[in-house]
mmCIF file of C-alpha atoms in Angstrom:
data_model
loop_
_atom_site.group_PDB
_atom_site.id
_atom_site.type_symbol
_atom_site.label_atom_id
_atom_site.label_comp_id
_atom_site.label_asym_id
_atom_site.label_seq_id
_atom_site.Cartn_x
_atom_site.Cartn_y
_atom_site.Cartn_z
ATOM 1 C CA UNK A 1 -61.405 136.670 -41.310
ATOM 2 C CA UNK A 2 -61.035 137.091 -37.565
ATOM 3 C CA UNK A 3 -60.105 133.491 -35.692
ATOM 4 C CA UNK A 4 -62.325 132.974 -32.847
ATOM 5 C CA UNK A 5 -59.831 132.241 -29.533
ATOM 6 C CA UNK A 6 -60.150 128.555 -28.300
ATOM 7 C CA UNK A 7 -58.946 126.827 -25.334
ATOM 8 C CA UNK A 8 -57.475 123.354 -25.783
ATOM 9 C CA UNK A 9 -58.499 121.037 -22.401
ATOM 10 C CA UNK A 10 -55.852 119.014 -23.838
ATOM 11 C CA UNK A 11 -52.751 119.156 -25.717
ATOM 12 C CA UNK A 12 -54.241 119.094 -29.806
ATOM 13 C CA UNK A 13 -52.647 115.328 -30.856
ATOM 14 C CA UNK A 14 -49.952 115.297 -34.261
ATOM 15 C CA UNK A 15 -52.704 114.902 -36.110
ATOM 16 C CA UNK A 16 -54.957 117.582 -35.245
ATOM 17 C CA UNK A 17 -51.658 119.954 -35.706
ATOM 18 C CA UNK A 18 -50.689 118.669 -38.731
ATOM 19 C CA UNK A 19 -54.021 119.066 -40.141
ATOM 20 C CA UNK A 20 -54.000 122.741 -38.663
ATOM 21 C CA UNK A 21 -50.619 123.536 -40.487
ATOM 22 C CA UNK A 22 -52.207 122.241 -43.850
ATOM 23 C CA UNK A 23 -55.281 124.454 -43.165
ATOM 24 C CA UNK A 24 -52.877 127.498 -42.443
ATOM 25 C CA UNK A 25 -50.821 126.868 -45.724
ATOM 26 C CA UNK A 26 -54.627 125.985 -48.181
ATOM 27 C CA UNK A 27 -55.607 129.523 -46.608
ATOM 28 C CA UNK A 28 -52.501 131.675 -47.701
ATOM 29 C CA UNK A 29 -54.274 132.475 -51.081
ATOM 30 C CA UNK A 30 -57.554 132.730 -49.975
ATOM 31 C CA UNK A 31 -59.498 135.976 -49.950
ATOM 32 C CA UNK A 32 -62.765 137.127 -48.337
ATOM 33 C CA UNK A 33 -64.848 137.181 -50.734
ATOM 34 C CA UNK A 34 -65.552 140.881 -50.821
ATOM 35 C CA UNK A 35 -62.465 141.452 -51.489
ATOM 36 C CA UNK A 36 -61.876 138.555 -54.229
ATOM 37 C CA UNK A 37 -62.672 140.634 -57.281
ATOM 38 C CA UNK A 38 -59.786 143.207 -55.806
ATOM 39 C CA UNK A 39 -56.914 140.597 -55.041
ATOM 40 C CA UNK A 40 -54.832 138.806 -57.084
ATOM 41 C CA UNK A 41 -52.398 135.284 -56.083
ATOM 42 C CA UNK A 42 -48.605 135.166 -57.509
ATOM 43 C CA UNK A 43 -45.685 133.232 -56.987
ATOM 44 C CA UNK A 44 -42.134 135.979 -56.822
ATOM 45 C CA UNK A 45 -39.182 134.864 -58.115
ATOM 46 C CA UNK A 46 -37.999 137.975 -57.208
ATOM 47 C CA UNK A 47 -37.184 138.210 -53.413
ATOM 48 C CA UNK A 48 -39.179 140.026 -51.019
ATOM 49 C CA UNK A 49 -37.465 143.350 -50.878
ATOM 50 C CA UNK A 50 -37.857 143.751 -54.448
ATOM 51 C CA UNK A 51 -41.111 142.203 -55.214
ATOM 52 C CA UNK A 52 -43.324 143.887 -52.134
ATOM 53 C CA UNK A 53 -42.437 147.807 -53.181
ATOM 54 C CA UNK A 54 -43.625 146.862 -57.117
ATOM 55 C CA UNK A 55 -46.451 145.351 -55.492
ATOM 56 C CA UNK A 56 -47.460 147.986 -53.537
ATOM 57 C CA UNK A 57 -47.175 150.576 -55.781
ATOM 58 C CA UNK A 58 -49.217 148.124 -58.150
ATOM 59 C CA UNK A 59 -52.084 148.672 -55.552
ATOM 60 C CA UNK A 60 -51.904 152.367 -55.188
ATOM 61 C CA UNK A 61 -52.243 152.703 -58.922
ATOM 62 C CA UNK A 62 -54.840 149.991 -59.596
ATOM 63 C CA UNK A 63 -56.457 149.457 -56.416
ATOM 64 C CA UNK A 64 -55.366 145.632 -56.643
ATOM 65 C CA UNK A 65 -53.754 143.591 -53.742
ATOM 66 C CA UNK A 66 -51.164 141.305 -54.504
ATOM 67 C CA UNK A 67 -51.066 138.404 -52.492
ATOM 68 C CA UNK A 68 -47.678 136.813 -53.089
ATOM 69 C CA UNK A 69 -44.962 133.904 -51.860
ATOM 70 C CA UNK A 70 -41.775 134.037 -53.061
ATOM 71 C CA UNK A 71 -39.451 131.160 -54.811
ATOM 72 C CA UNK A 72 -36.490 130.481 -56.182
ATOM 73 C CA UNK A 73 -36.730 129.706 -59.881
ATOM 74 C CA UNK A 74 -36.588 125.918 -59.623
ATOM 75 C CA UNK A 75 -39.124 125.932 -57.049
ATOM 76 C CA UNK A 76 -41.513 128.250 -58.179
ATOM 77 C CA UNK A 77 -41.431 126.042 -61.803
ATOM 78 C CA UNK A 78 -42.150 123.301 -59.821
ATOM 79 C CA UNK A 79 -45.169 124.270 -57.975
ATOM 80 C CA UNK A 80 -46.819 125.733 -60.880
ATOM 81 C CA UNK A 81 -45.792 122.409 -62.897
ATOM 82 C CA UNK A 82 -47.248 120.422 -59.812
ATOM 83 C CA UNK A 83 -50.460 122.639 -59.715
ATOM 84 C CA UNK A 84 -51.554 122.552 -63.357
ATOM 85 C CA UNK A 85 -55.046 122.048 -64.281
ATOM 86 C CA UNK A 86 -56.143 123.387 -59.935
ATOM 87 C CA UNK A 87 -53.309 126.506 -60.038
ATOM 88 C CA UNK A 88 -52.559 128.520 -56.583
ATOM 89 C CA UNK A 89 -51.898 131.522 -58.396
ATOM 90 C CA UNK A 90 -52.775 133.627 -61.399
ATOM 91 C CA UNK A 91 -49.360 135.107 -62.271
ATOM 92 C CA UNK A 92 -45.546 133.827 -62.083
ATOM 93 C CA UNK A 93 -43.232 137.396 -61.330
ATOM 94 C CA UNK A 94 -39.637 137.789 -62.516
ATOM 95 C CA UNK A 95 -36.864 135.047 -62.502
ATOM 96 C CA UNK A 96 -34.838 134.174 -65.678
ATOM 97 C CA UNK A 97 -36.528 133.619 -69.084
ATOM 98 C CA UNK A 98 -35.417 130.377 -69.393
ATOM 99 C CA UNK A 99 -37.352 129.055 -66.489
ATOM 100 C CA UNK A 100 -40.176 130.606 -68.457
ATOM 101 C CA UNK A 101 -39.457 128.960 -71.179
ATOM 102 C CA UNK A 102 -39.642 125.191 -69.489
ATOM 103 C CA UNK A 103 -42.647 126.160 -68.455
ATOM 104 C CA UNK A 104 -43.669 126.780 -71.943
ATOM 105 C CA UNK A 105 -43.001 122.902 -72.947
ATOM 106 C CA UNK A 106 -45.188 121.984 -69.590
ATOM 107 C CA UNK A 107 -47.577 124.313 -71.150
ATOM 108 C CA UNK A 108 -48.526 125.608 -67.611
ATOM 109 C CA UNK A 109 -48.908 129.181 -69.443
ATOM 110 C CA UNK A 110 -51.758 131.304 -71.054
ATOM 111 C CA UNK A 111 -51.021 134.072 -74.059
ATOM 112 C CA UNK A 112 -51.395 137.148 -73.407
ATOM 113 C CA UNK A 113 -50.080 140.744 -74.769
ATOM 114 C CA UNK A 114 -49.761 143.450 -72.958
ATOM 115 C CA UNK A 115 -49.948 147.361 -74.980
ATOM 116 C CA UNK A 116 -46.356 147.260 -74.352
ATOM 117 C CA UNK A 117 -45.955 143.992 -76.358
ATOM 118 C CA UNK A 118 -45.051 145.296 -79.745
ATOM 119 C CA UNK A 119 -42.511 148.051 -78.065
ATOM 120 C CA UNK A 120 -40.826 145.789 -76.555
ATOM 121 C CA UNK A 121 -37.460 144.269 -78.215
ATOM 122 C CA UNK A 122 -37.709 140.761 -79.898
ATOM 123 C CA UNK A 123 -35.912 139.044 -77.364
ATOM 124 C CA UNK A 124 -37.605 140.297 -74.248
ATOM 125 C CA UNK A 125 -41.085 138.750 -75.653
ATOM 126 C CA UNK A 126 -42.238 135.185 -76.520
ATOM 127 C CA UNK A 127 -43.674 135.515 -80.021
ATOM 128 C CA UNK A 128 -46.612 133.661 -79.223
ATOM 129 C CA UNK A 129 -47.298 135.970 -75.863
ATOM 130 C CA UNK A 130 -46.324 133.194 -73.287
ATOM 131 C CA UNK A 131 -44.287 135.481 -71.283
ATOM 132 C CA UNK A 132 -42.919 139.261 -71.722
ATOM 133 C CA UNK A 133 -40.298 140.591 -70.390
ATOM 134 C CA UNK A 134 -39.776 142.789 -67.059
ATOM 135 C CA UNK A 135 -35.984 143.923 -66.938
ATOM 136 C CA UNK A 136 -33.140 142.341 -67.800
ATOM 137 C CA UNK A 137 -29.999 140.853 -65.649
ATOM 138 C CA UNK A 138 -26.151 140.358 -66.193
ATOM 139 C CA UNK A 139 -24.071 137.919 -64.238
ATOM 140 C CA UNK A 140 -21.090 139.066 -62.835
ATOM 141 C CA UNK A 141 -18.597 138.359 -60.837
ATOM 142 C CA UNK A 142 -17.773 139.553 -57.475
ATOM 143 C CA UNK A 143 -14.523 138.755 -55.261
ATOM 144 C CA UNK A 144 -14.028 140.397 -51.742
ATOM 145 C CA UNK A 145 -11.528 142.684 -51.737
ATOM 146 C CA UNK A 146 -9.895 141.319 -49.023
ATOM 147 C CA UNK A 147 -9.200 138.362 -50.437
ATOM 148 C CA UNK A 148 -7.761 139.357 -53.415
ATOM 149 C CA UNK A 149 -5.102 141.886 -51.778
ATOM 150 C CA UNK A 150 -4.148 138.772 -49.307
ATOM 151 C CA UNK A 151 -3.589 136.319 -52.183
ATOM 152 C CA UNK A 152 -1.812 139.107 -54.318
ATOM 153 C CA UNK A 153 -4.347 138.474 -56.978
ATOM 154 C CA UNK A 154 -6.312 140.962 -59.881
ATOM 155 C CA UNK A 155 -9.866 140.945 -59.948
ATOM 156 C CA UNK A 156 -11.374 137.855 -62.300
ATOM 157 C CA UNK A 157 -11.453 138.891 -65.814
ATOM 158 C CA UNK A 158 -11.606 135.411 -67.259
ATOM 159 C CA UNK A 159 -13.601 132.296 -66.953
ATOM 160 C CA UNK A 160 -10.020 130.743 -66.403
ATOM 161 C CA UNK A 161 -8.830 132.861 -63.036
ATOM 162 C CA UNK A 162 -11.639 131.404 -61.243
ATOM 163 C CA UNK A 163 -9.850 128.046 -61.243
ATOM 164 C CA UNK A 164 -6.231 129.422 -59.762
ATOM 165 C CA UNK A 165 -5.443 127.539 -56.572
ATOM 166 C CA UNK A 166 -6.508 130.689 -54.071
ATOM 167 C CA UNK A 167 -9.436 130.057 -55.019
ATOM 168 C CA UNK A 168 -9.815 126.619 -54.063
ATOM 169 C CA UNK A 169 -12.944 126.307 -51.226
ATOM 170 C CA UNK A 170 -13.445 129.691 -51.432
ATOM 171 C CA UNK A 171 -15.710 130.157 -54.323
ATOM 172 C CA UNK A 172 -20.206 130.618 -53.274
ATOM 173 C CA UNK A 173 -22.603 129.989 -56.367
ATOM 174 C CA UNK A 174 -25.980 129.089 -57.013
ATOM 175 C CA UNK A 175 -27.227 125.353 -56.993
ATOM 176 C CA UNK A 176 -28.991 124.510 -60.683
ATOM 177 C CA UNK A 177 -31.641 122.240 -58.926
ATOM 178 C CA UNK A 178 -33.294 125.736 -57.396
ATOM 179 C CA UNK A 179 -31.790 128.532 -58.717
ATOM 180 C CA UNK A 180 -32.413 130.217 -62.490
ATOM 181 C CA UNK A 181 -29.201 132.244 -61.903
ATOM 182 C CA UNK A 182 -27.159 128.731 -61.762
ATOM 183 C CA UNK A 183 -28.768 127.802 -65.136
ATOM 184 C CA UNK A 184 -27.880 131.139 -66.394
ATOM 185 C CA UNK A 185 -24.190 130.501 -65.271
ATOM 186 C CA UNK A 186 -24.368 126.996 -66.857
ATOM 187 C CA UNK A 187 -25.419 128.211 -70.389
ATOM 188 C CA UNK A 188 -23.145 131.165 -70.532
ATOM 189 C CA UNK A 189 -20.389 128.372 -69.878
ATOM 190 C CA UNK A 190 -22.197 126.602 -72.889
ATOM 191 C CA UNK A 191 -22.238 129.581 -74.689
ATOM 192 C CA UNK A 192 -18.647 130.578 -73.998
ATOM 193 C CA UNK A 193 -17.446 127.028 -75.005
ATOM 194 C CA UNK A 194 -19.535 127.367 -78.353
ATOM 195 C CA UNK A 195 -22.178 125.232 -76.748
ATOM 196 C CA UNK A 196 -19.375 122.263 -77.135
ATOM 197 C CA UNK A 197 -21.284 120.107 -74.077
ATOM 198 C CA UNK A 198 -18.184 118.103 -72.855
ATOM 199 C CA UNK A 199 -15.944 121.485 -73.347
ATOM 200 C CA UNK A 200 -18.194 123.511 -70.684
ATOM 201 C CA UNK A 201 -18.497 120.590 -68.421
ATOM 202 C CA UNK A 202 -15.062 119.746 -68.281
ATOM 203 C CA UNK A 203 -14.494 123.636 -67.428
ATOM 204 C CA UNK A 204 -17.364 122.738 -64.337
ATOM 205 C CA UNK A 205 -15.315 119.931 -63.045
ATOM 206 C CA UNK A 206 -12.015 121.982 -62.633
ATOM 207 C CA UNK A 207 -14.202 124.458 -61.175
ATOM 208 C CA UNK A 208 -15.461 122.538 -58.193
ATOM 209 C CA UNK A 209 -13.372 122.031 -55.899
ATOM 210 C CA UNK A 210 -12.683 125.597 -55.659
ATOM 211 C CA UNK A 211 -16.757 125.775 -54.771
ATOM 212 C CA UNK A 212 -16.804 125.787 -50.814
ATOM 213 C CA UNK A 213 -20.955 126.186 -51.083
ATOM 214 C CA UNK A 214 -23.790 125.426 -53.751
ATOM 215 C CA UNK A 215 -26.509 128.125 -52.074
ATOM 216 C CA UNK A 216 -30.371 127.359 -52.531
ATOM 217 C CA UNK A 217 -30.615 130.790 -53.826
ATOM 218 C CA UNK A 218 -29.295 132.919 -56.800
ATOM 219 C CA UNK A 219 -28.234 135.855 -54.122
ATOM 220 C CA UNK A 220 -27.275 133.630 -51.576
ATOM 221 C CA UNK A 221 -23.631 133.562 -51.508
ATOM 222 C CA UNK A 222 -23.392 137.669 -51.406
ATOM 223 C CA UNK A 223 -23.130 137.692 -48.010
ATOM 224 C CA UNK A 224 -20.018 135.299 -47.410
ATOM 225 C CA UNK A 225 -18.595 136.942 -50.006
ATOM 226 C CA UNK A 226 -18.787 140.442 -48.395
ATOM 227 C CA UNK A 227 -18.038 139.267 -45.001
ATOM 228 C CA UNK A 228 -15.170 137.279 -46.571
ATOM 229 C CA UNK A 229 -16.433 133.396 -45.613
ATOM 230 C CA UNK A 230 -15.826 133.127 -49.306
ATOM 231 C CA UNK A 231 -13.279 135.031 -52.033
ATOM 232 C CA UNK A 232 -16.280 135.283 -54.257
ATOM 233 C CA UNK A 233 -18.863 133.930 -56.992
ATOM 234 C CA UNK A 234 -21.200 134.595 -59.602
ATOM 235 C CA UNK A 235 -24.105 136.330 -59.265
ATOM 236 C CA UNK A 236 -26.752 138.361 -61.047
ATOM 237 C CA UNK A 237 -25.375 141.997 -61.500
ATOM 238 C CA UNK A 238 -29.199 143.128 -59.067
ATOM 239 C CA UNK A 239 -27.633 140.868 -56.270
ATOM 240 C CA UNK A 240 -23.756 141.449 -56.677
ATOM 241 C CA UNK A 241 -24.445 145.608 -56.313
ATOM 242 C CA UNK A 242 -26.899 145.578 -53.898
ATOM 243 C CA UNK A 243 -24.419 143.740 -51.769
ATOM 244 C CA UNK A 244 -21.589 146.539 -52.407
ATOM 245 C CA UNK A 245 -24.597 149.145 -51.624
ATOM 246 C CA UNK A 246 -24.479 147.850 -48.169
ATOM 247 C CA UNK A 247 -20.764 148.820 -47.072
ATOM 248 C CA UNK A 248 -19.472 145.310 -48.192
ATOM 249 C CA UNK A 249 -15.474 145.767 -50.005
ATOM 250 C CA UNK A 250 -16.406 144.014 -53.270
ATOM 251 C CA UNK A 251 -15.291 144.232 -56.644
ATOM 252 C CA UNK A 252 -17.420 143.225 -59.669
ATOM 253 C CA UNK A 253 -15.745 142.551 -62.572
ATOM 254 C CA UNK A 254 -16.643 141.016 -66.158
ATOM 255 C CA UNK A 255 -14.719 138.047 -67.825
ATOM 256 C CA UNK A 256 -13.222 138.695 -71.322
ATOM 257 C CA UNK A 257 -15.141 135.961 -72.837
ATOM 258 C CA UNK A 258 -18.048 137.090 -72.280
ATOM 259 C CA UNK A 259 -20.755 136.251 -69.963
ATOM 260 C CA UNK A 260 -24.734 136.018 -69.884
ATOM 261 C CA UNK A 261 -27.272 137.975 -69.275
ATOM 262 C CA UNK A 262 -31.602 136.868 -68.634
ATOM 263 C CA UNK A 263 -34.283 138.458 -69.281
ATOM 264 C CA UNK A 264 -36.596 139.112 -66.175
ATOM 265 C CA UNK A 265 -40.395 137.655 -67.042
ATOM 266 C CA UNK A 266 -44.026 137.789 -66.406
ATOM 267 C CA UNK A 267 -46.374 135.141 -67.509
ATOM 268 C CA UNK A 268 -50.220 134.642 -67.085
ATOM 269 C CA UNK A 269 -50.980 131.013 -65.684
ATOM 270 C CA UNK A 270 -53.325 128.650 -67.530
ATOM 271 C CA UNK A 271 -56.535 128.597 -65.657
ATOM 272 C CA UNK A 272 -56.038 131.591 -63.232
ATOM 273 C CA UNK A 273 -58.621 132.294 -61.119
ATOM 274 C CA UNK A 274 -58.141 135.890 -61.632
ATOM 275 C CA UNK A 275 -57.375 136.516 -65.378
ATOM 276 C CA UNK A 276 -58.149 139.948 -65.268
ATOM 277 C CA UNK A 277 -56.599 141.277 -62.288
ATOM 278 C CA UNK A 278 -53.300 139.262 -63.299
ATOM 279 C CA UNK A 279 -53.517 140.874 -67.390
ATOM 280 C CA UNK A 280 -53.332 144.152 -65.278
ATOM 281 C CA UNK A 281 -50.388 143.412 -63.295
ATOM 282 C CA UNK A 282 -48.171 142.066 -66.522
ATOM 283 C CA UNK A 283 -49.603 145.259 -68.423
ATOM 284 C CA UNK A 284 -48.105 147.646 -65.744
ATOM 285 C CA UNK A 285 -44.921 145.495 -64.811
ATOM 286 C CA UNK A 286 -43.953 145.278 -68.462
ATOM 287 C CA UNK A 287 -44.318 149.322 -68.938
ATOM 288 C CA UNK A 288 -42.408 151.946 -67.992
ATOM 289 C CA UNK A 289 -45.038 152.347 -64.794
ATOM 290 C CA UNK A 290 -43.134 149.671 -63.361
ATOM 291 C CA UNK A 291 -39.727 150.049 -64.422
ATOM 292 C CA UNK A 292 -39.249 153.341 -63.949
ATOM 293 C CA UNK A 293 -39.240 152.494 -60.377
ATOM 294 C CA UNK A 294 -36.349 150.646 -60.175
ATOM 295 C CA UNK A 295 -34.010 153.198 -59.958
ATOM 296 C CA UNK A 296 -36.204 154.732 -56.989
ATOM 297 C CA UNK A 297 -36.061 152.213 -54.562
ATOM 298 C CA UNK A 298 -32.579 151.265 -55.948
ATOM 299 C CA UNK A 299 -32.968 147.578 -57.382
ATOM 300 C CA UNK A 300 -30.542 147.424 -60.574
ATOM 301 C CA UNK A 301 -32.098 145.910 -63.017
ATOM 302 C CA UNK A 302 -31.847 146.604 -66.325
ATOM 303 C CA UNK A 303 -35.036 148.088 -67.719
ATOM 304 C CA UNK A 304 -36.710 145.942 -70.324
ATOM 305 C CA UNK A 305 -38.914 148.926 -71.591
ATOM 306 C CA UNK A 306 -36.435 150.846 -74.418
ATOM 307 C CA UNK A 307 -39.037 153.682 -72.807
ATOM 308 C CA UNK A 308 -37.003 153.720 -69.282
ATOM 309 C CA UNK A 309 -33.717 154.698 -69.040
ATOM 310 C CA UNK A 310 -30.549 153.042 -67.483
ATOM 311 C CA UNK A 311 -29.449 154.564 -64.055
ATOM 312 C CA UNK A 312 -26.290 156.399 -64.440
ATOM 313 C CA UNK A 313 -24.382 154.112 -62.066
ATOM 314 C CA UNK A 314 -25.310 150.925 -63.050
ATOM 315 C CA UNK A 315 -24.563 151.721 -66.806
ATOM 316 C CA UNK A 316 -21.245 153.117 -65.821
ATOM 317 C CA UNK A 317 -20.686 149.738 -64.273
ATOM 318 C CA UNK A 318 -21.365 147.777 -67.566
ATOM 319 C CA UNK A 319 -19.439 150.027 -70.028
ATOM 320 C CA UNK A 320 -16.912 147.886 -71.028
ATOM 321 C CA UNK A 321 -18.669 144.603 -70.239
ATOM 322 C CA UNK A 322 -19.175 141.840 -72.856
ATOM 323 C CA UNK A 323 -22.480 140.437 -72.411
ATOM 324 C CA UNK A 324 -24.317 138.227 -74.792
ATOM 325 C CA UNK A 325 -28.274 137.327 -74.252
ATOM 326 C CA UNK A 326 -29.362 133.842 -72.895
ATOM 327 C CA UNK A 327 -31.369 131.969 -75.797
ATOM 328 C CA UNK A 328 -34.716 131.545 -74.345
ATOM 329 C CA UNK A 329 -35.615 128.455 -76.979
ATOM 330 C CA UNK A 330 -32.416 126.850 -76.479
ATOM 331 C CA UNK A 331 -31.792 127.138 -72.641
ATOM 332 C CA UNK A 332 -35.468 126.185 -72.011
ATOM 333 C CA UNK A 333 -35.343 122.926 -74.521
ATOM 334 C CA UNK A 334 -32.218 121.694 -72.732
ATOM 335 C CA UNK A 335 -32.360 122.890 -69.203
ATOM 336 C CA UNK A 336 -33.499 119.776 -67.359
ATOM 337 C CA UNK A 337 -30.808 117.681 -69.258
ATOM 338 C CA UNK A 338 -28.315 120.161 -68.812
ATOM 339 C CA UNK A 339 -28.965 120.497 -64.878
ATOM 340 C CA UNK A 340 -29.121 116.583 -64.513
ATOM 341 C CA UNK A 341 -26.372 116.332 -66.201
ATOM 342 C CA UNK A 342 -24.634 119.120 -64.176
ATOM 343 C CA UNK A 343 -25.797 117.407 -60.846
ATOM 344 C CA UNK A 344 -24.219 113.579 -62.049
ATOM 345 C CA UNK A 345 -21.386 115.029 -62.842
ATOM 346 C CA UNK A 346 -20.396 118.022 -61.297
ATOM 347 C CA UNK A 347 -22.274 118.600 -57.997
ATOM 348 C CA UNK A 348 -22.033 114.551 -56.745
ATOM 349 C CA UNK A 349 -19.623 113.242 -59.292
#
């Protein structure tokens, strides 16, 4: 659609601008309609320099535009929560299953089964079809290296080292209210504690005042980290070593305990506009069409497809790792609780 250039005689009034911005944002999904049968709408948990090349090369194989916004897990569960029954989009892309699986309860998703369905490992697919499985994701941690050397310290390689005083205001994670990797963290500090409620929480209040920064975004603390603002945090494993790909002196490292790792999903909305178009897109991003790209344009995930195989590096850097799987059922049941609970009385005790 081609705007037609107007001249205002006179400043447009708040109104009149306002109701231009809403206009703007109604018309971000919105197709011509020769082109509506060859588009389809999705909300990316995924950031944008991950999500745009899978996209892309979804539409040189199929022939089928994505149009896409991207998220953060709590928001993106929000908006298709909020938009049940009239959704924006047909499809919700990547993020941690457990966000998937709160949207399960809100019942915001369709079934569906892609071929790869049956291939694919029981805990990378919802038995009923809800949502499948596109890679999967460790947490880590990751400390500048900096840092450590100054304050004559190892790199973390227990829950526990992360609450020595260096640490204290120097520590960037994830805030639970928008971010699936801070519920991951959360329930791997369940899990570790034996899901013993007042055990892991007690462990989250020691924790924060060595937390200098809750970031709105899973990957958001990387940065300060690498630049050394902060000594370092807890990130998804995708995040942590594409930050050390850049030139930043990190060190990832694994605690003894153990620590989690999510399943990446796909799920068809209820009442998509374009249930066709969005089938194809979860059939192709949960084969190895999709995740044999990873490794191409150098995003390290773990493949979700037993099909695809793990790049070299980033299976050398999980060798000796202990990582145990986030229960889908169990995080999703309990993951509003848990992250009001978490924000009462750990982020504003």
């Amino acid at each position: 659609m081609i705007a037609r250039q107007r001249r205002w005689r006179h400043a447009p009034s708040a109104t009149a601008v306002i109701a231009i911005l809403c206009l703007a944002v109604l018309g971000t999904f919105a197709p011509t309609p020769a082109a509506a049968a060859e588009t389809l709408n999705v909300y990316s948990i995924w950031p944008e320099n991950w999500a745009r090349p899978m996209f892309e090369e979804f539409e040189k194989a199929t022939g089928i535009k994505v149009n896409f916004v991207r998220f953060s897990s709590g928001e993106a569960l929000a908006r298709v929560i909020a938009e049940k029954g009239n959704p924006r989009v047909d499809v919700l892309f990547g993020g941690p299953v457990e966000t998937f699986a709160a949207g399960i309860s809100e019942g915001v998703f369709e079934s569906y089964k892609p071929p790869s369905f049956a291939k694919l490992p029981a805990r990378f697919r919802q038995a009923d079809g809800q949502w499948v499985a596109i890679a999967d994701d460790p947490l880590v941690f990751m400390t500048n290296d900096k840092f450590i050397k100054e304050n004559a310290l190892k790199p973390p390689s227990s829950w526990n080292d992360l609450l020595a005083s260096p640490y204290k205001n120097m520590l960037q994670m994830a805030d639970a209210r928008t971010s699936g990797t801070a519920v991951t963290r959360i329930f791997s500090i369940l899990e570790v504690n034996g899901r013993d409620e007042n055990k892991a929480f007690d462990y989250m209040k020691k924790l924060r005042p060595n937390v200098q920064l809750y970031t709105k975004s899973g990957g958001g603390g990387t940065l300060p980290v690498g630049l050394g603002q902060a000594g370092g945090g807890i990130f998804f494993i995708v995040d942590a070593l594409d930050t050390k790909a850049k030139g930043y002196e990190v060190t990832i490292s694994f605690p003894r305990e153990g620590i989690g790792t999510a399943a990446e999903a796909i799920a068809l909305i209820k009442g998509a506009k374009n249930p066709e178009a969005a089938k194809k897109l979860i059939d192709w991003a949960s084969s190895p069409a999709m995740q044999g790209l990873f490794a191409k344009y150098k995003i390290n995930f773990v493949p979700a497809h037993p099909d695809v195989a793990l790049e070299p590096g980033l299976a050398a850097v999980l060798k000796d790792a202990k990582l145990f799987p986030i229960d889908a059922d169990y995080a999703g049941a309990n993951r509003k609780r848990i992250v009001e609970r978490w924000v009462a009385e750990v982020l504003n005790p």
